[in-house]
mmCIF file of C-alpha atoms and ligand atoms in Angstrom:
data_model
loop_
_atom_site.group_PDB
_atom_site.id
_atom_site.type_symbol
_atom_site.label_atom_id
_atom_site.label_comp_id
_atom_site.label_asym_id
_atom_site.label_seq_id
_atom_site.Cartn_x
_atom_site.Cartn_y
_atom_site.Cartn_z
ATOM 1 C CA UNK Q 1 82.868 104.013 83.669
ATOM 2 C CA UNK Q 2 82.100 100.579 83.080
ATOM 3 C CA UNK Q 3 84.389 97.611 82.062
ATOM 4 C CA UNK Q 4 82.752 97.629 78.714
ATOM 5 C CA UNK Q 5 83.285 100.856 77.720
ATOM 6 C CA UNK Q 6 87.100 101.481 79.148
ATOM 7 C CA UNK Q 7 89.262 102.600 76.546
ATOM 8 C CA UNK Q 8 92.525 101.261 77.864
ATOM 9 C CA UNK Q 9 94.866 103.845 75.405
ATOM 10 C CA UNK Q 10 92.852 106.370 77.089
ATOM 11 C CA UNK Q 11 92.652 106.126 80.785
ATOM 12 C CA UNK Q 12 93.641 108.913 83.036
ATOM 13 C CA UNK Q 13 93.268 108.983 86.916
ATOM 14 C CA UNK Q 14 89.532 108.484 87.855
ATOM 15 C CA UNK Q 15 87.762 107.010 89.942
ATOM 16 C CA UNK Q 16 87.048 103.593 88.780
ATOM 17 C CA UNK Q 17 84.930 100.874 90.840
ATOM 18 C CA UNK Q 18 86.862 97.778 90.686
ATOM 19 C CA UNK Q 19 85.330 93.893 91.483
ATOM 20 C CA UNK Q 20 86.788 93.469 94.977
ATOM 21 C CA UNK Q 21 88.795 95.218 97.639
ATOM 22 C CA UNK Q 22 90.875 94.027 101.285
ATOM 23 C CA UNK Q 23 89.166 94.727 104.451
ATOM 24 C CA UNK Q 24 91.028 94.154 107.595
ATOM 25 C CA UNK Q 25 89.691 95.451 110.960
ATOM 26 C CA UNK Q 26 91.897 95.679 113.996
ATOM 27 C CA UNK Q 27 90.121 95.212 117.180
ATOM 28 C CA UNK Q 28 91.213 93.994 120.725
ATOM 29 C CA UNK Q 29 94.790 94.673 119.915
ATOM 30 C CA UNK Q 30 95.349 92.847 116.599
ATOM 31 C CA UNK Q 31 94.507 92.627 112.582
ATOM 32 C CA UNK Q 32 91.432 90.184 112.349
ATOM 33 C CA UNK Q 33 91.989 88.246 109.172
ATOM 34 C CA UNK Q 34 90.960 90.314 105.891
ATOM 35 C CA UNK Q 35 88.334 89.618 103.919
ATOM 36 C CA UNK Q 36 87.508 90.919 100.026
ATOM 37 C CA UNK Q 37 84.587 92.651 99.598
ATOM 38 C CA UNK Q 38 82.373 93.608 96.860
ATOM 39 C CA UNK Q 39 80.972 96.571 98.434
ATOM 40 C CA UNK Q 40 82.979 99.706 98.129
ATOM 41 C CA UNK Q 41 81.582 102.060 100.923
ATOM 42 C CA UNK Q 42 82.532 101.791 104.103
ATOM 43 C CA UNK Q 43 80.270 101.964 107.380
ATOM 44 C CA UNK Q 44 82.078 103.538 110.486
ATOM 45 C CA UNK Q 45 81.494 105.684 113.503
ATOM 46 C CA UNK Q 46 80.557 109.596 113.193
ATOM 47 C CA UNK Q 47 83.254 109.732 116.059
ATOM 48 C CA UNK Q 48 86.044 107.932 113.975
ATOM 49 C CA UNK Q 49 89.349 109.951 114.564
ATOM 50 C CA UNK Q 50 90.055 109.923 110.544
ATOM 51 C CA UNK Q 51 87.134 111.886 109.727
ATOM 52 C CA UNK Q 52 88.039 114.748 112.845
ATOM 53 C CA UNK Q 53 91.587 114.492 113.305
ATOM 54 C CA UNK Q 54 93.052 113.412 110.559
ATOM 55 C CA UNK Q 55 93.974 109.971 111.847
ATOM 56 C CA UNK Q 56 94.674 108.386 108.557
ATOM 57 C CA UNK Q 57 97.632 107.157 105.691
ATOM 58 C CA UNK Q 58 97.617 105.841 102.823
ATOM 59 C CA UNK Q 59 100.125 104.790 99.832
ATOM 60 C CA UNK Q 60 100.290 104.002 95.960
ATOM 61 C CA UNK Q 61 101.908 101.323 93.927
ATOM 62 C CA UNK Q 62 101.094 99.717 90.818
ATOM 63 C CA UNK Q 63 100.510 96.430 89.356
ATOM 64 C CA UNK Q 64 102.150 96.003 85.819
ATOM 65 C CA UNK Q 65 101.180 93.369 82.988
ATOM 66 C CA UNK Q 66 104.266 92.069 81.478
ATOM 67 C CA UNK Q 67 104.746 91.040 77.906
ATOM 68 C CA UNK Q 68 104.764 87.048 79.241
ATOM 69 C CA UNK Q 69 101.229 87.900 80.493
ATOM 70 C CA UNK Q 70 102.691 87.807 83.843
ATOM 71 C CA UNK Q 71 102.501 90.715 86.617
ATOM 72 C CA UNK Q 72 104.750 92.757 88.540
ATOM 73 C CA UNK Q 73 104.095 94.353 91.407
ATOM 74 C CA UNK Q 74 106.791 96.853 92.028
ATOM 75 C CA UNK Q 75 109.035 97.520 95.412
ATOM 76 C CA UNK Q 76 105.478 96.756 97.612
ATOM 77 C CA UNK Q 77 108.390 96.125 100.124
ATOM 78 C CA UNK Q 78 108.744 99.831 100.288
ATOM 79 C CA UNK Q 79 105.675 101.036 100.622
ATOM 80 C CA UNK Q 80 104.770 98.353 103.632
ATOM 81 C CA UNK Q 81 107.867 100.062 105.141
ATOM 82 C CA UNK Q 82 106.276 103.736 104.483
ATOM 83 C CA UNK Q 83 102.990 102.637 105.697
ATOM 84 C CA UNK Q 84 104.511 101.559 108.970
ATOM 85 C CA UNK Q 85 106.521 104.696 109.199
ATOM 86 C CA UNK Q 86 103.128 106.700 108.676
ATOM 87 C CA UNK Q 87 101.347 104.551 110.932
ATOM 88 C CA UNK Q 88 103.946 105.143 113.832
ATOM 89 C CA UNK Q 89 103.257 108.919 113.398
ATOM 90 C CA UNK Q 90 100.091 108.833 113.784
ATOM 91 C CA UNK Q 91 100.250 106.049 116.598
ATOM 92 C CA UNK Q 92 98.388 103.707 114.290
ATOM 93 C CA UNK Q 93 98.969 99.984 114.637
ATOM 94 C CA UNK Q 94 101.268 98.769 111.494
ATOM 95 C CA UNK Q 95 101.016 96.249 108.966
ATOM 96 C CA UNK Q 96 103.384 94.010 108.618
ATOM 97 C CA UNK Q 97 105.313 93.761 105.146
ATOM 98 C CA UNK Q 98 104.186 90.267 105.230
ATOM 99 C CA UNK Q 99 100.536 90.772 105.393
ATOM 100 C CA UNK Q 100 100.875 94.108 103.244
ATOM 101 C CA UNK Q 101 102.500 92.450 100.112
ATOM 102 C CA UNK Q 102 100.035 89.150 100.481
ATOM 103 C CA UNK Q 103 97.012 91.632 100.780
ATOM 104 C CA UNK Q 104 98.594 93.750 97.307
ATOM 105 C CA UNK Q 105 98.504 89.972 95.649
ATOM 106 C CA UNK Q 106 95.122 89.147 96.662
ATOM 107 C CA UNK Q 107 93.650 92.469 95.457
ATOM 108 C CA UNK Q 108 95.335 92.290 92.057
ATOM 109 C CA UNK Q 109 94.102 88.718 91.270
ATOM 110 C CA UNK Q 110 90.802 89.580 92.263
ATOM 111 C CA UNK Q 111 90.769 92.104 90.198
ATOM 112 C CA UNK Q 112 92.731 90.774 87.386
ATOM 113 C CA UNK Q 113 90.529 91.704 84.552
ATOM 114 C CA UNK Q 114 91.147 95.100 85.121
ATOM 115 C CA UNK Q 115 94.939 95.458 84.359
ATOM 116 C CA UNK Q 116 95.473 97.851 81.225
ATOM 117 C CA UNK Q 117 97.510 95.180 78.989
ATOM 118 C CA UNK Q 118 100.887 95.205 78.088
ATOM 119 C CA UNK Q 119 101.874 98.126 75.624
ATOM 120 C CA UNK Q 120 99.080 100.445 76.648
ATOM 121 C CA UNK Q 121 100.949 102.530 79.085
ATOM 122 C CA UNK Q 122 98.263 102.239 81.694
ATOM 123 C CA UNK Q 123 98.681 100.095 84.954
ATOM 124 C CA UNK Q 124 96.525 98.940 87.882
ATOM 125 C CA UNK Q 125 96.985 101.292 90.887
ATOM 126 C CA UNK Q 126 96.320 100.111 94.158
ATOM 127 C CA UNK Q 127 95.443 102.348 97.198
ATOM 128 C CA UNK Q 128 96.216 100.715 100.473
ATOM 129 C CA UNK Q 129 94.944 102.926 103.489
ATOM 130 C CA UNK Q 130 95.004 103.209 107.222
ATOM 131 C CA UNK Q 131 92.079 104.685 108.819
ATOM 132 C CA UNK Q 132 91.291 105.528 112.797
ATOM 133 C CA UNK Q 133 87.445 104.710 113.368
ATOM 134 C CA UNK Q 134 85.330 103.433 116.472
ATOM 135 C CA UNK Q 135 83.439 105.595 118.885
ATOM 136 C CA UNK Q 136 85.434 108.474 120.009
ATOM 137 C CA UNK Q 137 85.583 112.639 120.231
ATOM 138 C CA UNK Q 138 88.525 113.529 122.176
ATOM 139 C CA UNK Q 139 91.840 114.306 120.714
ATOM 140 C CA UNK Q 140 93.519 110.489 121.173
ATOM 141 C CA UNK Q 141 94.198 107.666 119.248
ATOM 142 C CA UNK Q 142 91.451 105.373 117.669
ATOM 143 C CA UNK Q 143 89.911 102.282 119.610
ATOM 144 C CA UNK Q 144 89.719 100.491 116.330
ATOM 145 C CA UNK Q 145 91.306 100.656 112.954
ATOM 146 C CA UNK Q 146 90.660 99.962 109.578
ATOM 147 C CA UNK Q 147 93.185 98.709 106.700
ATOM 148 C CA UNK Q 148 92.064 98.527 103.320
ATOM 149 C CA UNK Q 149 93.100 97.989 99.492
ATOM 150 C CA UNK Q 150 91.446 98.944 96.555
ATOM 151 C CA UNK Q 151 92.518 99.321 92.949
ATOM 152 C CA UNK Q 152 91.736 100.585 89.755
ATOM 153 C CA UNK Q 153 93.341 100.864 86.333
ATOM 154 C CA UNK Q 154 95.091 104.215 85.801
ATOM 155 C CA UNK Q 155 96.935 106.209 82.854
ATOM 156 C CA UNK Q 156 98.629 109.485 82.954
ATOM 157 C CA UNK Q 157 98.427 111.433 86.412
ATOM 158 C CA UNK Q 158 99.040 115.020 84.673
ATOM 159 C CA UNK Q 159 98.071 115.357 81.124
ATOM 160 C CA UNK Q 160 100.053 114.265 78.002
ATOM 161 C CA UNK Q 161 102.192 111.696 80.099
ATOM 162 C CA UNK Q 162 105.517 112.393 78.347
ATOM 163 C CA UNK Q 163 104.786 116.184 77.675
ATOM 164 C CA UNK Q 164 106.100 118.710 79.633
ATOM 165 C CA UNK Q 165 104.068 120.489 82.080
ATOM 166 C CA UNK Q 166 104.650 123.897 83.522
ATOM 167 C CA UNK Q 167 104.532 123.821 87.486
ATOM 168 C CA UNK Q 168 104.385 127.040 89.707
ATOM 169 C CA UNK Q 169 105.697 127.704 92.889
ATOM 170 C CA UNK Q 170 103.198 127.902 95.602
ATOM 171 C CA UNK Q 171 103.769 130.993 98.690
ATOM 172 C CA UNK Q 172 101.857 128.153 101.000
ATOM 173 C CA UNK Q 173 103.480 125.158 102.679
ATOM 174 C CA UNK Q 174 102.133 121.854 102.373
ATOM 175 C CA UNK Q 175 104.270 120.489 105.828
ATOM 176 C CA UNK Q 176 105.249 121.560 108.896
ATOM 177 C CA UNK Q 177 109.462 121.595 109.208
ATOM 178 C CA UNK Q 178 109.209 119.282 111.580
ATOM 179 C CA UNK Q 179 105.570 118.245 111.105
ATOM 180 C CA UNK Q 180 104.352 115.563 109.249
ATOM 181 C CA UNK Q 181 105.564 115.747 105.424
ATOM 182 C CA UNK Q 182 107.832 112.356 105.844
ATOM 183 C CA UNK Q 183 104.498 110.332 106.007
ATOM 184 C CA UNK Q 184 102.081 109.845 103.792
ATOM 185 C CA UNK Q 185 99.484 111.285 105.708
ATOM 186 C CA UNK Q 186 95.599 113.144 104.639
ATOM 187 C CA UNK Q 187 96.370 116.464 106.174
ATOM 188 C CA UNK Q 188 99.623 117.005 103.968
ATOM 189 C CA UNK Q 189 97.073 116.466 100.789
ATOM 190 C CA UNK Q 190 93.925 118.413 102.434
ATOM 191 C CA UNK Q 191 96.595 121.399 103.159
ATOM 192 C CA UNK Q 192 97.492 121.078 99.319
ATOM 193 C CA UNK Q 193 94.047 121.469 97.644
ATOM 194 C CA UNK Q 194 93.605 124.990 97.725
ATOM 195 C CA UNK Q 195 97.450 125.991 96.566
ATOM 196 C CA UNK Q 196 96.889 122.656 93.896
ATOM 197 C CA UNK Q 197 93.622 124.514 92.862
ATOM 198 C CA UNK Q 198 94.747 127.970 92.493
ATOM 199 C CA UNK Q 199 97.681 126.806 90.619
ATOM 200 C CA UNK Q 200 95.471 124.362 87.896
ATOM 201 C CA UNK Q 201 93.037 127.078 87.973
ATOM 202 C CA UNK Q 202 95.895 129.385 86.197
ATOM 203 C CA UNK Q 203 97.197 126.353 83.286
ATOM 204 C CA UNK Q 204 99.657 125.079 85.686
ATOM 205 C CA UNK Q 205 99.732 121.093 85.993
ATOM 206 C CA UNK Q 206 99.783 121.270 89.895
ATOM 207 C CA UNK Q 207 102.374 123.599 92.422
ATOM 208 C CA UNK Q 208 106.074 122.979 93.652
ATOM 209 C CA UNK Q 209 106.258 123.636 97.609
ATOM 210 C CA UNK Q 210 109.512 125.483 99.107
ATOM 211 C CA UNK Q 211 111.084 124.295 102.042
ATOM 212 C CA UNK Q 212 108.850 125.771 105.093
ATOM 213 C CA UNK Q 213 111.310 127.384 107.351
ATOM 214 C CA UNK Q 214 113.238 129.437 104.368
ATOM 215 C CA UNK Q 215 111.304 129.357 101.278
ATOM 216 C CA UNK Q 216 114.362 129.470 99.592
ATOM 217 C CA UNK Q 217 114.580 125.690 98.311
ATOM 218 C CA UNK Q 218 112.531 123.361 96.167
ATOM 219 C CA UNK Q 219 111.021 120.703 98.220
ATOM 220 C CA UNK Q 220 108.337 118.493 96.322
ATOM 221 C CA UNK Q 221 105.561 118.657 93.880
ATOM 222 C CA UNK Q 222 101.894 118.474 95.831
ATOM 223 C CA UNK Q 223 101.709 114.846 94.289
ATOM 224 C CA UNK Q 224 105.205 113.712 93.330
ATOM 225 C CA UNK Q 225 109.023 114.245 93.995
ATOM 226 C CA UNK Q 226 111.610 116.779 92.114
ATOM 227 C CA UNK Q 227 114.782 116.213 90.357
ATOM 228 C CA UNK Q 228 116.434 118.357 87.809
ATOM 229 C CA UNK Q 229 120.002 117.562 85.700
ATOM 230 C CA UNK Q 230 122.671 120.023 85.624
ATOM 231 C CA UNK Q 231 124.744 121.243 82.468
ATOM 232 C CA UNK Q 232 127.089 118.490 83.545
ATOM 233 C CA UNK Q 233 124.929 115.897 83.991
ATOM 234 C CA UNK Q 234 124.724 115.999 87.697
ATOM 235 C CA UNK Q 235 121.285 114.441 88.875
ATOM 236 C CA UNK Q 236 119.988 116.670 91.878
ATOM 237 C CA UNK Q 237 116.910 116.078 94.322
ATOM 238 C CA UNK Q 238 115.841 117.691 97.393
ATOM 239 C CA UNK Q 239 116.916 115.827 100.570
ATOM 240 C CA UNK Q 240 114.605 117.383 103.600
ATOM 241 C CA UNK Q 241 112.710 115.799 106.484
ATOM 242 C CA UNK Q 242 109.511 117.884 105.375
ATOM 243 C CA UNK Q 243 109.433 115.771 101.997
ATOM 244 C CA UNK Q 244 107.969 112.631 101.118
ATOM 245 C CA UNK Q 245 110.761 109.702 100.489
ATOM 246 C CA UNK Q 246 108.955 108.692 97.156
ATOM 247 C CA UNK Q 247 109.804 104.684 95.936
ATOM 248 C CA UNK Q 248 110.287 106.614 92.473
ATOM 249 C CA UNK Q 249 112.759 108.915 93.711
ATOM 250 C CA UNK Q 250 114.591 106.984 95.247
ATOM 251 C CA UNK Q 251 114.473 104.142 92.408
ATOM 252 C CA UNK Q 252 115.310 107.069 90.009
ATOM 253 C CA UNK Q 253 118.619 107.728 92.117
ATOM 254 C CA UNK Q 254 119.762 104.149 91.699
ATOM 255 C CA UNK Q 255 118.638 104.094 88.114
ATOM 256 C CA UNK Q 256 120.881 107.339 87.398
ATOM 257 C CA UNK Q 257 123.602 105.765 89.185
ATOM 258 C CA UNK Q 258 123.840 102.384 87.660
ATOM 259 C CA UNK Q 259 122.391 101.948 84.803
ATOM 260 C CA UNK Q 260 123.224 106.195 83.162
ATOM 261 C CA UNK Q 261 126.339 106.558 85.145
ATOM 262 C CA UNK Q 262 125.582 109.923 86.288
ATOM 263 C CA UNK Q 263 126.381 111.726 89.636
ATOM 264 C CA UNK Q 264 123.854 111.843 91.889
ATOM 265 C CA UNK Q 265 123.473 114.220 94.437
ATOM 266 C CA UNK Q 266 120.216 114.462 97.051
ATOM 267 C CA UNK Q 267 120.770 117.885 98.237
ATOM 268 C CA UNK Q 268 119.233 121.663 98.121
ATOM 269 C CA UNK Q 269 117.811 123.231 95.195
ATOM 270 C CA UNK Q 270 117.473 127.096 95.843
ATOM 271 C CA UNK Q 271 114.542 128.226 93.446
ATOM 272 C CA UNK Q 272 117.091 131.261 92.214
ATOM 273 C CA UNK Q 273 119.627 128.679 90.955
ATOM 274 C CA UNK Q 274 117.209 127.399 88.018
ATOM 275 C CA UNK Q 275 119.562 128.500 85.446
ATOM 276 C CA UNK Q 276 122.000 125.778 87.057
ATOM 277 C CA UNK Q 277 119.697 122.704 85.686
ATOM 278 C CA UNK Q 278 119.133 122.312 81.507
ATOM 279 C CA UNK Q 279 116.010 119.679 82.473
ATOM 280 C CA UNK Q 280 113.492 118.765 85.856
ATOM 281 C CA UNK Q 281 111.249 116.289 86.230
ATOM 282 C CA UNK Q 282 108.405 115.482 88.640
ATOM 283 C CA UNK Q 283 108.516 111.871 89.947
ATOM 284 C CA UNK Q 284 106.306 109.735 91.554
ATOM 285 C CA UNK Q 285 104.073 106.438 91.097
ATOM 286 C CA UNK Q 286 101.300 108.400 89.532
ATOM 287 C CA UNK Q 287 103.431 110.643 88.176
ATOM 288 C CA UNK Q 288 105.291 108.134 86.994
ATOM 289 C CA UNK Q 289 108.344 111.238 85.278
ATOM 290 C CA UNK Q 290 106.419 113.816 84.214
ATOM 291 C CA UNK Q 291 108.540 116.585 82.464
ATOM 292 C CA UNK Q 292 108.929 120.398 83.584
ATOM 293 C CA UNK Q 293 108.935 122.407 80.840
ATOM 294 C CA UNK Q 294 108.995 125.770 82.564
ATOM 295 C CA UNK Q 295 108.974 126.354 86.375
ATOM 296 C CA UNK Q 296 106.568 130.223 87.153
ATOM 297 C CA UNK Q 297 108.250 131.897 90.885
ATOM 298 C CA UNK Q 298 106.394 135.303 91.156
ATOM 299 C CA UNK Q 299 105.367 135.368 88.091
ATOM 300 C CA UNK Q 300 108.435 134.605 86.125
ATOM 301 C CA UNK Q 301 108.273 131.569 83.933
ATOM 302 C CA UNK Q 302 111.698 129.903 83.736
ATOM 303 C CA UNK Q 303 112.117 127.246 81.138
ATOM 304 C CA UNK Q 304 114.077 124.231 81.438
ATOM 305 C CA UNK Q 305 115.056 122.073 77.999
ATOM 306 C CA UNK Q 306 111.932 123.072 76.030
ATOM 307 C CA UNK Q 307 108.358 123.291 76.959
ATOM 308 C CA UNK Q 308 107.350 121.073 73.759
ATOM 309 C CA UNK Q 309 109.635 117.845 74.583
ATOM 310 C CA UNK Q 310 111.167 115.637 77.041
ATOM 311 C CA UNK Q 311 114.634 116.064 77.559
ATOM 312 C CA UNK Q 312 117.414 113.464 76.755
ATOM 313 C CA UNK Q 313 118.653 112.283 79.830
ATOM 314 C CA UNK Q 314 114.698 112.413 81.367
ATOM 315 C CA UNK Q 315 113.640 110.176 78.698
ATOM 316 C CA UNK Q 316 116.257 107.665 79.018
ATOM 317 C CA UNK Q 317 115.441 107.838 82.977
ATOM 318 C CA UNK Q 318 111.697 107.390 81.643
ATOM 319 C CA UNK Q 319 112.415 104.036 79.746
ATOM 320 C CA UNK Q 320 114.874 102.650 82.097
ATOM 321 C CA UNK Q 321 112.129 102.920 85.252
ATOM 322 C CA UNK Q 322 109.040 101.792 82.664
ATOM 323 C CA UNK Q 323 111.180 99.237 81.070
ATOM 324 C CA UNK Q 324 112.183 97.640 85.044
ATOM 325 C CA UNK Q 325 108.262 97.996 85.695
ATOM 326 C CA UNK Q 326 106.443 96.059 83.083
ATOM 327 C CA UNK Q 327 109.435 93.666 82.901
ATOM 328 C CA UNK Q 328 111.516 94.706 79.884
ATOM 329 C CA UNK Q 329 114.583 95.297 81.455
ATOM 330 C CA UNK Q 330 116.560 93.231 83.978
ATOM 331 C CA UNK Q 331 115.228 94.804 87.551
ATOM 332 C CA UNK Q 332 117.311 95.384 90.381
ATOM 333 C CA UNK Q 333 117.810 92.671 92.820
ATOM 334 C CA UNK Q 334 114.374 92.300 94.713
ATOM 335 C CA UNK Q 335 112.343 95.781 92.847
ATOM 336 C CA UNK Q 336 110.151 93.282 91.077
ATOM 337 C CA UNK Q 337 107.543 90.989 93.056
ATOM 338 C CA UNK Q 338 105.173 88.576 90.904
ATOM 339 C CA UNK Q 339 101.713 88.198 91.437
HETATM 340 N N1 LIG O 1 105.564 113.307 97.064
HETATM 341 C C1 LIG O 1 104.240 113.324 97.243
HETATM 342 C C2 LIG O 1 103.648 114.459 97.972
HETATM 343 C C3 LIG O 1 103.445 112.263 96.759
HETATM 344 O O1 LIG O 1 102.129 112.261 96.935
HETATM 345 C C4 LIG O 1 104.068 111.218 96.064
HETATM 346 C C5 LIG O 1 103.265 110.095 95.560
HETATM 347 O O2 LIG O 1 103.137 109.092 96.179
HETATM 348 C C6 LIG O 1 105.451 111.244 95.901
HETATM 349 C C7 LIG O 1 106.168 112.312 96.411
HETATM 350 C C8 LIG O 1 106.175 110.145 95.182
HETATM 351 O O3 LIG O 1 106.216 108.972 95.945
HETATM 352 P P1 LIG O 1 106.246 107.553 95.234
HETATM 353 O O4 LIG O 1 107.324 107.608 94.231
HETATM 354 O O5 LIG O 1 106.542 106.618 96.335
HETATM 355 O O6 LIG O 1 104.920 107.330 94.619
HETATM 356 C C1 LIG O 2 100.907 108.353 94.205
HETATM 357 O O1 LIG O 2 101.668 108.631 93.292
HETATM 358 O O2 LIG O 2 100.706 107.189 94.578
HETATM 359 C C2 LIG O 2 100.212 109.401 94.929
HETATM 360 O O3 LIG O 2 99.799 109.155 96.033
HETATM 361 C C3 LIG O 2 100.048 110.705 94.268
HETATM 362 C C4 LIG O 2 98.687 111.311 94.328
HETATM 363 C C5 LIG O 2 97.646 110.589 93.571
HETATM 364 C C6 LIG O 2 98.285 111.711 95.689
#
């Protein structure tokens, strides 16, 4: 799509190419100083341990444009801090949160026409990534590493934005209990395509994973975090080492907390307790909340509020996090970083 022709009420999540991206390459023990570059493929060795062994991470955030005109990056703090915890899994060199949140500024500004403007709903995602590359073929850590940033404007991650979506339990696992579900790593993702297809390929917006040693208790969605409210208002969300620790999740918790007053618990949810919850909600930067309307485990649809509309308490979560975002609503202390 070209800039002309982008309908900014109408983006989804495609593939966009954007003015200018970061380019940092780490050689002889260190981050040489990053550059932005116009051209978006990259050139690297056949041997490079992200394209064999999955030697790679990545993360998500988004760029806002306020009603001032101003923009907002949001809590790029925490996803430096995720990309160093992914990097130290997969014994890549780290980032600092320094470098991380100057390289987010540089790549917004650079590519500043491309924010969706206030009031559209869209926002400018930005894709930082760690990659292994240089010469190599055994099973070891990378002589040289890449870190990039590129953006492009996005809109709703699953279709309809505030609609609900049915999701359906997938029989495969996504993560190892002990493997590497805590980062955000490729293989998670590239283990996730095949459940993710069968499930879209059947009218469901994407799967919801079990915990891997029981398969008795929700963990995540293949792209985004769970919650769900009980009949007493209780705000529950799966706490496990195999899951992702999502910015949105755990902004979500706060949000409930503070600014709904409602209980919060992070804690199991056993897929035949269902009936316990009256709405659920996937989470997540793309995601941003995305309803559940109805939840399928072996074939059984079970249906939270209504499969038509948001719930109550999910929509006032909804326009608390969107209104801290794009600047509407008094942030918490530090959330908010301006460009
Ligand atoms: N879980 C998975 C598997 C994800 O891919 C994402 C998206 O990043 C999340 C959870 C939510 O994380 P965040 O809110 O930090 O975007
Ligand atoms: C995000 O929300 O940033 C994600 O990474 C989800 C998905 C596009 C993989």
């Amino acid at each position: 799509m070209s800039y002309e022709s982008m309908n900014w009420d109408k983006l989804g999540f495609d593939y966009i190419k954007t003015d200018l991206r970061y380019l940092s390459n780490w050689r002889d023990g260190a981050w040489q100083e990053g550059t932005l570059t116009e051209d978006n493929v990259l050139h690297i060795s056949e041997g490079s341990t992200a394209l064999h062994y999955g030697q790679q991470c990545f993360e998500g955030l988004k760029a806002y444009r306020c009603k001032d005109g101003s923009i907002n990056l949001f809590r790029p703090d925490q996803n430096a801090m995720r990309m160093q915890r992914s990097c130290a899994r997969l014994l890549m060199p780290h980032v600092s949160t320094e470098d991380f949140i100057e390289a987010c500024k540089k790549v917004v500004l650079a590519n500043e026409r491309f924010i969706p403007p206030y009031g559209t709903g869209g926002a400018l995602y930005l894709r930082p990534f760690v990659i292994g590359v240089g010469d190599n073929i055994g099973v070891r850590t990378a002589p040289e590493f890449i870190f990039s940033i590129f953006c492009l404007p996005v809109g709703a991650y699953f279709k309809g934005g505030l609609k609900p979506n049915n999701f359906k339990i997938s029989s495969f696992d996504r993560a190892a209990a002990n493997g590497t579900g805590a980062a955000k790593v490729g293989g998670n993702y590239a283990a996730s395509l095949l459940p993710g297809s069968q499930a879209k390929k059947l009218n469901f917006a994407d799967c919801i994973y079990l915990d891997p040693l029981t398969h008795t208790k929700i963990e995540e969605v293949g792209s985004a975090n769970f919650f769900a409210i009980t009949h007493e208002n209780v705000f529950v969300t799966p706490k496990s080492p195999s899951v992702l620790p999502g910015i949105t999740r755990l902004s979500l918790i706060e949000l409930a907390k503070t600014r709904l007053n409602l209980e919060v618990v992070e804690g199991d949810v056993f897929i035949d307790r269902l009936s316990d919850f009256k709405e659920a909600g996937a989470c997540g930067t793309a995601a941003v909340i995305t309803p559940i309307g109805g939840i399928d485990y072996n074939d059984n649809l079970h249906v939270f509020f209504s499969q038509e509309e948001v719930g109550p308490i999910t929509l006032k979560l909804y326009n608390e996090l969107t209104g801290v975002q794009s600047g509407d609503i008094e942030a918490p202390e530090g959330w908010i970083v301006k460009v």
